[in-house]
Amino acid sequence: MSASSPAGRWSSATLASLLGVQVFQVVLAWSVLTVAGPLATAVVLALGTLPRIAMMSGLTAGLAGRFAAHRLLAVGELGRAALALAAAGVLAVSGLDFTGLLLASLLFGLVEAITEPAAGSVPALIADAAGRQRMEALRTTLFRVTVVGGGPLAGLGALLGLSTALIVGGLVFLVSAALFLSLRPRPSDADGTAPAAGHGPAAGMPGPPGADAPKAGEALALPGVRAALICTVLIELGCPGAFGVGTLLLADDRGWGAVGFGVLVGAVGLGTVLAALAPRFARRLRGSGSGLILACVLTAAAMAGLAFSPNLPLAAVLTVVMALAAAAASAATLGVLFSGPRPEALGMVMGVVMAAGALAAPLSYVLVGLVARLANPRAAVAACAVALLAAALVALSDRTLRTATAPEPPTGPQAGPPGDPAADASVDGAPVAGAPHAGPPADADAPADATGEPSADGQPGHLSAKGA
């Protein structure tokens, strides 16, 4: 894959975009903390995640179906560049401004919500089936590199000054936009039909529920579902706040600075990547009640250790363990949810889980910021550990969930439509078709469920872990 080829330009644009996002988010979080304190930082970060609810509900998928995906991504990158450069100008001229940082966070999240549904469809526009698989695998690899290395690089860049770091991030977004604009869709596939240029629903977006789908109350009344959903909410209340706000507040409280915060961001990414690179381990946990309990306890222990860690190296190691265990806990919980209900209930359960996760994560940010303001950052992270312990107790108290066992791996070929190249396109065990633009990839070696229903990541026969 040469750098001048369409696939090479696409990979360079994707890498630049991912690095720019890491720089912007690290600098934004540190800037808000500097000017407004823990609670205001938590509120700003929480509000920045709200536009993703529109994306997850499909409200922004219509744009991906109305415009060519590569052009939509280019416009999004230009918007991000404008936000980064405008924020850099404000910092250089008048210093930090809370209102401006809040607006930047909201607009940045809105751009992500609009462009994310189109991100996974670009390879289909510029490559044939074989090239598409290679590009999708490369996209997962690029994500893994940036989530591990992007945070520390952003922290080091902040040493040059917050304005300088934002200028660098803005220039990176401009490069990404130019590369996306240079892409040209293939004129036709081998069968003479033009590739989809953005018409119809975005890949991976759920369709309308069937007529026989049960109501929410009926789905929640199924054995083990209610307890597993409570576990999901508790995990979502504990983990995002500890990862996104707790690490930031601890780095500031311990004097580790923006570099220390970047290191902890990279440690979260490393833990998530390790979870994705351990498909056999995840397969044993998926749908396992005992695995869920163990993962929640291990996550809580790592969080408690992080809260009172005396130095940055130990804190980074504990953060890796925390992210790895949290990803395992999510995998086990989702396995129970998607392997237990009858087929017609899966869609409703999926919707309830997505809504709970989308609403619990912003609330987690705010609760961590509130506890940190009333007490201190150590107490805030310790409170997140209590939420994980509560999830373990819920799983332990529900017999159906406690005794759930992971399904046996399938012996036949992977479930999915015959000849579908996306069904087995993976790298190191992670599904890459429609992989999220800025989120952890899911594990592709998970066993197909007994129903063959689509999973959370849109791949047939998979049970997808959300990651940390």
Short mmCIF file of C-alpha atoms in Angstrom, two decimals:
data_model
loop_
_atom_site.label_atom_id
_atom_site.label_comp_id
_atom_site.label_asym_id
_atom_site.label_seq_id
_atom_site.Cartn_x
_atom_site.Cartn_y
_atom_site.Cartn_z
CA MET A 1 0.00 0.00 0.00
CA SER A 2 1.83 3.09 -1.28
CA ALA A 3 1.41 6.45 0.38
CA SER A 4 0.09 7.97 -2.88
CA SER A 5 -2.56 5.30 -3.45
CA PRO A 6 -6.16 5.93 -2.34
CA ALA A 7 -5.74 3.40 0.46
CA GLY A 8 -2.47 5.04 1.51
CA ARG A 9 -4.04 8.51 1.59
CA TRP A 10 -7.00 7.13 3.52
CA SER A 11 -4.76 5.50 6.14
CA SER A 12 -2.71 8.69 6.52
CA ALA A 13 -5.90 10.73 6.92
CA THR A 14 -7.25 8.30 9.51
CA LEU A 15 -4.00 8.35 11.51
CA ALA A 16 -3.87 12.15 11.44
CA SER A 17 -7.49 12.38 12.57
CA LEU A 18 -7.01 9.98 15.47
CA LEU A 19 -3.86 11.78 16.67
CA GLY A 20 -5.59 15.15 16.39
CA VAL A 21 -8.48 13.91 18.51
CA GLN A 22 -6.09 12.70 21.21
CA VAL A 23 -4.27 16.06 21.31
CA PHE A 24 -7.49 18.08 21.43
CA GLN A 25 -9.11 16.01 24.16
CA VAL A 26 -6.06 15.96 26.44
CA VAL A 27 -5.47 19.71 26.07
CA LEU A 28 -9.17 20.51 26.48
CA ALA A 29 -9.49 18.49 29.68
CA TRP A 30 -6.33 19.98 31.17
CA SER A 31 -7.35 23.52 30.18
CA VAL A 32 -10.79 23.27 31.79
CA LEU A 33 -9.27 21.85 34.97
CA THR A 34 -6.80 24.72 35.09
CA VAL A 35 -9.44 27.42 34.76
CA ALA A 36 -12.52 26.00 36.48
CA GLY A 37 -11.70 23.15 38.85
CA PRO A 38 -12.82 19.51 39.14
CA LEU A 39 -16.61 19.82 39.04
CA ALA A 40 -16.68 22.19 36.07
CA THR A 41 -14.24 19.92 34.24
CA ALA A 42 -16.50 16.95 34.79
CA VAL A 43 -19.53 18.88 33.54
CA VAL A 44 -17.74 20.05 30.39
CA LEU A 45 -16.53 16.55 29.57
CA ALA A 46 -19.97 15.10 30.27
CA LEU A 47 -21.70 17.61 28.00
CA GLY A 48 -19.18 16.81 25.29
CA THR A 49 -20.39 13.21 25.25
CA LEU A 50 -24.08 14.06 24.90
CA PRO A 51 -24.03 14.44 21.09
CA ARG A 52 -23.00 10.76 20.90
CA ILE A 53 -26.48 9.89 22.15
CA ALA A 54 -27.86 11.35 18.92
CA MET A 55 -25.38 9.23 16.97
CA MET A 56 -26.23 6.03 18.86
CA SER A 57 -29.95 6.62 18.38
CA GLY A 58 -29.47 6.99 14.63
CA LEU A 59 -30.48 10.67 14.47
CA THR A 60 -27.24 11.66 12.72
CA ALA A 61 -27.02 8.58 10.49
CA GLY A 62 -29.20 10.34 7.90
CA LEU A 63 -26.33 12.68 7.03
CA ALA A 64 -24.09 9.70 6.35
CA GLY A 65 -26.76 8.45 3.97
CA ARG A 66 -27.25 11.82 2.24
CA PHE A 67 -23.68 12.86 1.48
CA ALA A 68 -20.60 11.07 0.18
CA ALA A 69 -18.81 9.63 3.20
CA HIS A 70 -15.31 10.92 2.34
CA ARG A 71 -16.62 14.46 1.83
CA LEU A 72 -18.57 14.37 5.08
CA LEU A 73 -15.42 13.26 6.92
CA ALA A 74 -13.40 16.04 5.26
CA VAL A 75 -15.94 18.66 6.36
CA GLY A 76 -15.81 17.21 9.87
CA GLU A 77 -12.01 17.44 9.94
CA LEU A 78 -12.19 21.06 8.78
CA GLY A 79 -14.64 21.76 11.58
CA ARG A 80 -12.30 20.18 14.12
CA ALA A 81 -9.37 22.17 12.74
CA ALA A 82 -11.35 25.39 13.06
CA LEU A 83 -12.25 24.56 16.66
CA ALA A 84 -8.65 23.74 17.61
CA LEU A 85 -7.18 26.82 15.96
CA ALA A 86 -9.89 29.09 17.38
CA ALA A 87 -9.27 27.71 20.87
CA ALA A 88 -5.52 28.25 20.39
CA GLY A 89 -6.15 31.86 19.38
CA VAL A 90 -8.35 32.51 22.41
CA LEU A 91 -5.72 31.01 24.72
CA ALA A 92 -2.96 33.10 23.17
CA VAL A 93 -4.87 36.40 23.26
CA SER A 94 -7.04 36.32 26.37
CA GLY A 95 -6.09 33.19 28.27
CA LEU A 96 -8.38 30.39 29.34
CA ASP A 97 -12.11 31.03 29.11
CA PHE A 98 -14.58 28.55 30.59
CA THR A 99 -17.47 29.45 28.29
CA GLY A 100 -15.30 29.05 25.20
CA LEU A 101 -13.96 25.70 26.38
CA LEU A 102 -17.48 24.47 27.09
CA LEU A 103 -18.64 25.50 23.63
CA ALA A 104 -15.60 23.85 22.05
CA SER A 105 -16.35 20.58 23.86
CA LEU A 106 -19.97 20.56 22.70
CA LEU A 107 -19.11 21.39 19.09
CA PHE A 108 -16.33 18.81 19.00
CA GLY A 109 -18.73 16.14 20.22
CA LEU A 110 -21.32 17.25 17.65
CA VAL A 111 -18.83 16.91 14.81
CA GLU A 112 -17.98 13.40 15.98
CA ALA A 113 -21.65 12.45 16.16
CA ILE A 114 -22.25 13.66 12.59
CA THR A 115 -19.17 12.11 10.97
CA GLU A 116 -18.81 8.86 12.92
CA PRO A 117 -21.54 6.92 11.07
CA ALA A 118 -19.76 7.62 7.77
CA ALA A 119 -16.26 6.66 8.92
CA GLY A 120 -16.66 2.92 8.42
CA SER A 121 -18.06 3.22 4.90
CA VAL A 122 -15.14 5.02 3.23
CA PRO A 123 -13.13 1.83 2.48
CA ALA A 124 -16.12 0.51 0.52
CA LEU A 125 -16.00 3.62 -1.69
CA ILE A 126 -12.37 3.41 -2.77
CA ALA A 127 -11.36 -0.27 -2.71
CA ASP A 128 -12.53 -3.66 -3.90
CA ALA A 129 -13.50 -6.43 -1.48
CA ALA A 130 -9.93 -7.62 -0.84
CA GLY A 131 -8.57 -4.11 -0.42
CA ARG A 132 -11.48 -3.23 1.84
CA GLN A 133 -10.58 -6.02 4.25
CA ARG A 134 -6.95 -4.85 4.38
CA MET A 135 -8.01 -1.25 4.99
CA GLU A 136 -10.43 -2.19 7.73
CA ALA A 137 -7.76 -4.28 9.43
CA LEU A 138 -5.31 -1.38 9.12
CA ARG A 139 -7.88 0.98 10.63
CA THR A 140 -8.09 -1.17 13.74
CA THR A 141 -4.28 -1.25 13.96
CA LEU A 142 -4.06 2.53 13.60
CA PHE A 143 -6.62 2.97 16.35
CA ARG A 144 -4.67 0.70 18.67
CA VAL A 145 -1.48 2.63 18.04
CA THR A 146 -3.07 6.00 18.70
CA VAL A 147 -4.98 5.03 21.86
CA VAL A 148 -1.73 3.78 23.39
CA GLY A 149 0.68 6.41 22.12
CA GLY A 150 -1.57 9.40 21.43
CA GLY A 151 -2.17 10.34 25.05
CA PRO A 152 1.51 10.49 26.08
CA LEU A 153 2.37 12.41 22.88
CA ALA A 154 -0.41 14.90 23.60
CA GLY A 155 0.87 15.32 27.16
CA LEU A 156 4.38 15.99 25.90
CA GLY A 157 3.01 18.44 23.37
CA ALA A 158 1.29 20.34 26.17
CA LEU A 159 4.74 21.06 27.63
CA LEU A 160 5.24 23.42 24.69
CA GLY A 161 2.17 25.33 25.81
CA LEU A 162 -1.52 24.65 25.47
CA SER A 163 -1.88 27.07 22.54
CA THR A 164 1.01 25.46 20.68
CA ALA A 165 -0.42 22.00 21.23
CA LEU A 166 -3.80 23.11 19.87
CA ILE A 167 -2.18 24.70 16.83
CA VAL A 168 -0.40 21.42 16.10
CA GLY A 169 -3.69 19.55 16.53
CA GLY A 170 -5.46 21.97 14.18
CA LEU A 171 -2.79 21.55 11.50
CA VAL A 172 -3.06 17.78 11.82
CA PHE A 173 -6.82 18.03 11.24
CA LEU A 174 -6.20 20.18 8.14
CA VAL A 175 -3.87 17.53 6.75
CA SER A 176 -6.50 14.87 7.43
CA ALA A 177 -9.20 16.95 5.69
CA ALA A 178 -7.04 17.47 2.60
CA LEU A 179 -6.31 13.75 2.35
CA PHE A 180 -9.99 12.81 2.71
CA LEU A 181 -10.92 15.34 -0.01
CA SER A 182 -8.32 13.84 -2.35
CA LEU A 183 -10.08 10.47 -2.32
CA ARG A 184 -12.19 9.52 -5.31
CA PRO A 185 -14.83 6.77 -5.22
CA ARG A 186 -14.25 3.82 -7.51
CA PRO A 187 -16.33 4.13 -10.67
CA SER A 188 -17.88 0.67 -10.37
CA ASP A 189 -17.54 -2.74 -8.80
CA ALA A 190 -16.79 -5.87 -10.78
CA ASP A 191 -20.49 -6.46 -11.39
CA GLY A 192 -20.86 -3.01 -12.92
CA THR A 193 -22.71 -1.42 -10.04
CA ALA A 194 -21.36 1.73 -8.48
CA PRO A 195 -20.27 1.52 -4.85
CA ALA A 196 -22.59 3.05 -2.34
CA ALA A 197 -21.63 6.69 -1.92
CA GLY A 198 -23.72 7.36 1.10
CA HIS A 199 -27.28 6.29 0.35
CA GLY A 200 -29.30 4.30 2.81
CA PRO A 201 -28.65 3.65 6.47
CA ALA A 202 -25.12 3.72 7.78
CA ALA A 203 -23.33 0.46 8.31
CA GLY A 204 -23.91 -1.02 11.71
CA MET A 205 -26.94 1.11 12.52
CA PRO A 206 -29.84 -0.93 13.88
CA GLY A 207 -32.99 -1.17 11.83
CA PRO A 208 -36.54 -0.80 13.10
CA PRO A 209 -37.72 -3.42 15.60
CA GLY A 210 -39.93 -6.22 14.34
CA ALA A 211 -43.62 -6.41 15.00
CA ASP A 212 -43.17 -9.29 17.43
CA ALA A 213 -40.52 -7.52 19.52
CA PRO A 214 -41.47 -7.46 23.22
CA LYS A 215 -41.91 -4.27 25.17
CA ALA A 216 -39.21 -3.05 27.53
CA GLY A 217 -40.99 -4.41 30.61
CA GLU A 218 -41.29 -7.88 29.10
CA ALA A 219 -37.64 -7.91 28.07
CA LEU A 220 -36.50 -6.83 31.52
CA ALA A 221 -38.61 -9.55 33.14
CA LEU A 222 -36.59 -12.29 31.44
CA PRO A 223 -34.32 -14.30 33.81
CA GLY A 224 -31.03 -12.59 34.53
CA VAL A 225 -31.68 -9.62 32.24
CA ARG A 226 -32.66 -7.15 34.94
CA ALA A 227 -29.63 -7.99 37.11
CA ALA A 228 -27.30 -7.87 34.11
CA LEU A 229 -28.69 -4.49 33.13
CA ILE A 230 -28.13 -3.17 36.67
CA CYS A 231 -24.55 -4.44 36.45
CA THR A 232 -24.15 -2.62 33.12
CA VAL A 233 -25.37 0.64 34.65
CA LEU A 234 -23.08 0.29 37.68
CA ILE A 235 -20.08 -0.48 35.45
CA GLU A 236 -20.92 2.55 33.30
CA LEU A 237 -21.28 4.70 36.41
CA GLY A 238 -17.87 3.64 37.69
CA CYS A 239 -15.58 3.24 34.70
CA PRO A 240 -16.02 6.33 32.48
CA GLY A 241 -15.67 8.71 35.41
CA ALA A 242 -12.55 6.96 36.68
CA PHE A 243 -10.98 6.80 33.20
CA GLY A 244 -11.93 10.22 31.85
CA VAL A 245 -12.05 12.46 34.93
CA GLY A 246 -10.46 10.50 37.78
CA THR A 247 -7.12 10.08 35.98
CA LEU A 248 -7.11 13.79 35.13
CA LEU A 249 -7.80 14.89 38.70
CA LEU A 250 -5.26 12.46 40.16
CA ALA A 251 -2.56 13.68 37.76
CA ASP A 252 -3.22 17.25 38.86
CA ASP A 253 -3.48 16.38 42.57
CA ARG A 254 -0.22 14.43 42.57
CA GLY A 255 1.69 17.02 40.54
CA TRP A 256 2.21 14.75 37.53
CA GLY A 257 1.01 17.47 35.17
CA ALA A 258 -0.30 17.16 31.63
CA VAL A 259 2.40 14.62 30.81
CA GLY A 260 1.25 12.37 33.64
CA PHE A 261 -2.35 12.70 32.49
CA GLY A 262 -1.29 11.75 28.96
CA VAL A 263 0.54 8.70 30.29
CA LEU A 264 -2.59 7.57 32.15
CA VAL A 265 -4.70 8.12 29.02
CA GLY A 266 -2.27 5.89 27.12
CA ALA A 267 -2.47 3.31 29.91
CA VAL A 268 -6.26 3.19 29.56
CA GLY A 269 -5.82 2.63 25.84
CA LEU A 270 -3.25 -0.09 26.41
CA GLY A 271 -5.53 -1.96 28.76
CA THR A 272 -8.37 -1.80 26.27
CA VAL A 273 -6.11 -3.00 23.45
CA LEU A 274 -4.85 -5.91 25.54
CA ALA A 275 -8.45 -6.92 26.15
CA ALA A 276 -9.12 -6.87 22.40
CA LEU A 277 -5.95 -8.88 21.73
CA ALA A 278 -7.01 -11.68 24.10
CA PRO A 279 -9.97 -13.26 22.26
CA ARG A 280 -9.62 -16.65 23.93
CA PHE A 281 -9.69 -15.03 27.37
CA ALA A 282 -12.68 -12.89 26.39
CA ARG A 283 -14.46 -15.94 24.94
CA ARG A 284 -14.19 -17.75 28.28
CA LEU A 285 -15.58 -14.71 30.12
CA ARG A 286 -18.38 -13.85 27.72
CA GLY A 287 -21.68 -14.90 29.24
CA SER A 288 -19.96 -16.17 32.38
CA GLY A 289 -21.46 -15.02 35.68
CA SER A 290 -18.37 -15.97 37.65
CA GLY A 291 -16.21 -14.16 35.11
CA LEU A 292 -18.32 -11.04 35.52
CA ILE A 293 -17.97 -11.12 39.31
CA LEU A 294 -14.21 -11.68 39.12
CA ALA A 295 -13.71 -8.91 36.54
CA CYS A 296 -15.72 -6.40 38.58
CA VAL A 297 -13.77 -7.19 41.76
CA LEU A 298 -10.44 -6.91 39.92
CA THR A 299 -11.48 -3.58 38.37
CA ALA A 300 -12.50 -2.25 41.79
CA ALA A 301 -9.20 -3.36 43.33
CA ALA A 302 -7.19 -1.66 40.58
CA MET A 303 -9.23 1.54 40.98
CA ALA A 304 -8.67 1.57 44.73
CA GLY A 305 -4.94 1.05 44.18
CA LEU A 306 -4.87 3.85 41.60
CA ALA A 307 -6.59 6.23 44.01
CA PHE A 308 -3.75 5.88 46.52
CA SER A 309 -0.84 5.19 44.15
CA PRO A 310 2.26 7.05 45.34
CA ASN A 311 3.95 7.47 41.94
CA LEU A 312 3.18 7.67 38.22
CA PRO A 313 4.73 4.34 37.07
CA LEU A 314 2.65 2.34 39.57
CA ALA A 315 -0.43 4.38 38.69
CA ALA A 316 0.10 3.60 34.99
CA VAL A 317 0.36 -0.14 35.66
CA LEU A 318 -2.78 -0.11 37.79
CA THR A 319 -4.59 1.87 35.10
CA VAL A 320 -3.73 -0.79 32.51
CA VAL A 321 -5.08 -3.50 34.83
CA MET A 322 -8.18 -1.41 35.52
CA ALA A 323 -8.97 -0.89 31.82
CA LEU A 324 -8.31 -4.55 30.98
CA ALA A 325 -10.55 -5.81 33.78
CA ALA A 326 -13.29 -3.29 32.94
CA ALA A 327 -13.34 -4.45 29.32
CA ALA A 328 -13.63 -8.05 30.56
CA ALA A 329 -16.51 -7.07 32.85
CA SER A 330 -18.36 -5.42 29.96
CA ALA A 331 -17.76 -8.48 27.77
CA ALA A 332 -19.12 -10.84 30.42
CA THR A 333 -22.19 -8.67 31.10
CA LEU A 334 -23.08 -8.26 27.44
CA GLY A 335 -22.56 -11.98 26.91
CA VAL A 336 -25.24 -12.74 29.49
CA LEU A 337 -27.58 -10.13 28.04
CA PHE A 338 -27.30 -11.32 24.47
CA SER A 339 -27.17 -15.07 25.01
CA GLY A 340 -30.03 -15.33 27.50
CA PRO A 341 -33.13 -13.63 26.03
CA ARG A 342 -35.19 -15.22 23.31
CA PRO A 343 -34.39 -13.94 19.80
CA GLU A 344 -37.24 -11.46 19.52
CA ALA A 345 -36.17 -9.80 22.80
CA LEU A 346 -32.59 -9.12 21.76
CA GLY A 347 -33.37 -5.88 19.97
CA MET A 348 -35.19 -4.43 22.96
CA VAL A 349 -32.44 -5.52 25.37
CA MET A 350 -29.85 -3.99 23.05
CA GLY A 351 -31.73 -0.69 22.99
CA VAL A 352 -32.05 -0.57 26.77
CA VAL A 353 -28.33 -1.33 27.21
CA MET A 354 -27.28 1.37 24.75
CA ALA A 355 -29.55 3.94 26.39
CA ALA A 356 -28.33 3.04 29.87
CA GLY A 357 -24.70 3.29 28.81
CA ALA A 358 -25.18 6.58 26.97
CA LEU A 359 -26.88 8.22 29.95
CA ALA A 360 -24.76 6.68 32.71
CA ALA A 361 -21.40 7.77 31.27
CA PRO A 362 -22.04 11.55 31.45
CA LEU A 363 -23.54 11.08 34.90
CA SER A 364 -20.39 9.23 35.94
CA TYR A 365 -18.26 12.25 34.95
CA VAL A 366 -20.41 14.62 36.98
CA LEU A 367 -20.49 12.37 40.07
CA VAL A 368 -16.70 12.00 40.05
CA GLY A 369 -16.28 15.76 39.75
CA LEU A 370 -18.77 16.38 42.54
CA VAL A 371 -17.09 13.94 44.95
CA ALA A 372 -13.68 15.39 44.08
CA ARG A 373 -14.93 18.89 44.89
CA LEU A 374 -16.58 17.86 48.16
CA ALA A 375 -13.69 15.63 49.25
CA ASN A 376 -10.68 14.96 47.02
CA PRO A 377 -9.74 13.07 43.80
CA ARG A 378 -8.73 9.96 45.75
CA ALA A 379 -12.22 9.70 47.26
CA ALA A 380 -13.76 10.21 43.80
CA VAL A 381 -11.84 7.30 42.25
CA ALA A 382 -12.52 5.17 45.33
CA ALA A 383 -16.25 5.85 44.86
CA CYS A 384 -15.95 4.43 41.34
CA ALA A 385 -14.44 1.30 42.86
CA VAL A 386 -17.47 1.03 45.15
CA ALA A 387 -19.74 1.09 42.07
CA LEU A 388 -17.82 -1.87 40.60
CA LEU A 389 -18.05 -3.76 43.87
CA ALA A 390 -21.81 -3.10 43.88
CA ALA A 391 -22.01 -4.61 40.39
CA ALA A 392 -20.21 -7.72 41.65
CA LEU A 393 -22.66 -8.00 44.55
CA VAL A 394 -25.66 -7.68 42.21
CA ALA A 395 -24.29 -10.46 40.02
CA LEU A 396 -23.59 -12.58 43.08
CA SER A 397 -27.11 -12.10 44.46
CA ASP A 398 -28.95 -13.09 41.27
CA ARG A 399 -28.91 -16.88 40.81
CA THR A 400 -29.46 -16.81 37.06
CA LEU A 401 -26.64 -14.35 36.53
CA ARG A 402 -24.35 -15.95 39.10
CA THR A 403 -24.63 -19.41 37.54
CA ALA A 404 -24.53 -18.27 33.89
CA THR A 405 -21.87 -20.05 31.85
CA ALA A 406 -20.15 -18.98 28.67
CA PRO A 407 -21.44 -20.78 25.56
CA GLU A 408 -19.21 -23.34 23.91
CA PRO A 409 -17.21 -22.07 20.93
CA PRO A 410 -18.82 -23.04 17.60
CA THR A 411 -17.21 -25.86 15.68
CA GLY A 412 -18.52 -24.86 12.27
CA PRO A 413 -17.84 -21.76 10.18
CA GLN A 414 -18.57 -18.38 11.62
CA ALA A 415 -22.16 -17.30 11.44
CA GLY A 416 -22.96 -14.72 8.82
CA PRO A 417 -24.05 -14.28 5.24
CA PRO A 418 -22.21 -16.51 2.77
CA GLY A 419 -19.43 -14.73 1.00
CA ASP A 420 -19.60 -11.70 3.23
CA PRO A 421 -15.99 -10.47 3.42
CA ALA A 422 -16.71 -8.49 6.56
CA ALA A 423 -17.69 -11.60 8.46
CA ASP A 424 -14.11 -12.73 8.90
CA ALA A 425 -12.19 -9.51 8.37
CA SER A 426 -10.23 -9.18 11.56
CA VAL A 427 -6.83 -8.39 12.89
CA ASP A 428 -5.55 -9.96 16.07
CA GLY A 429 -9.03 -11.09 16.91
CA ALA A 430 -10.82 -7.75 16.66
CA PRO A 431 -13.61 -7.10 14.18
CA VAL A 432 -12.70 -4.29 11.89
CA ALA A 433 -15.77 -3.90 9.73
CA GLY A 434 -17.42 -0.72 10.88
CA ALA A 435 -14.96 -0.33 13.75
CA PRO A 436 -15.65 2.82 15.72
CA HIS A 437 -13.64 5.87 14.69
CA ALA A 438 -12.62 6.76 18.22
CA GLY A 439 -13.57 3.85 20.40
CA PRO A 440 -12.11 0.49 21.30
CA PRO A 441 -12.63 -2.29 18.78
CA ALA A 442 -14.57 -5.34 19.83
CA ASP A 443 -13.43 -8.91 19.90
CA ALA A 444 -14.19 -10.93 16.79
CA ASP A 445 -13.46 -14.39 18.09
CA ALA A 446 -16.47 -14.42 20.34
CA PRO A 447 -18.75 -17.40 19.71
CA ALA A 448 -21.87 -16.92 17.70
CA ASP A 449 -24.93 -16.82 19.88
CA ALA A 450 -27.57 -19.45 19.65
CA THR A 451 -29.93 -17.18 17.77
CA GLY A 452 -27.62 -15.90 15.05
CA GLU A 453 -28.94 -12.44 15.69
CA PRO A 454 -26.76 -9.42 14.93
CA SER A 455 -24.55 -8.28 17.77
CA ALA A 456 -23.91 -4.87 19.26
CA ASP A 457 -21.29 -4.08 16.63
CA GLY A 458 -23.54 -5.03 13.75
CA GLN A 459 -21.65 -8.21 12.87
CA PRO A 460 -23.82 -11.33 12.54
CA GLY A 461 -23.33 -13.97 15.18
CA HIS A 462 -21.11 -11.89 17.45
CA LEU A 463 -21.47 -10.70 21.00
CA SER A 464 -19.59 -7.45 21.13
CA ALA A 465 -17.81 -6.08 24.19
CA LYS A 466 -18.01 -2.34 24.59
CA GLY A 467 -14.58 -2.07 26.11
CA ALA A 468 -13.57 0.37 28.79
#
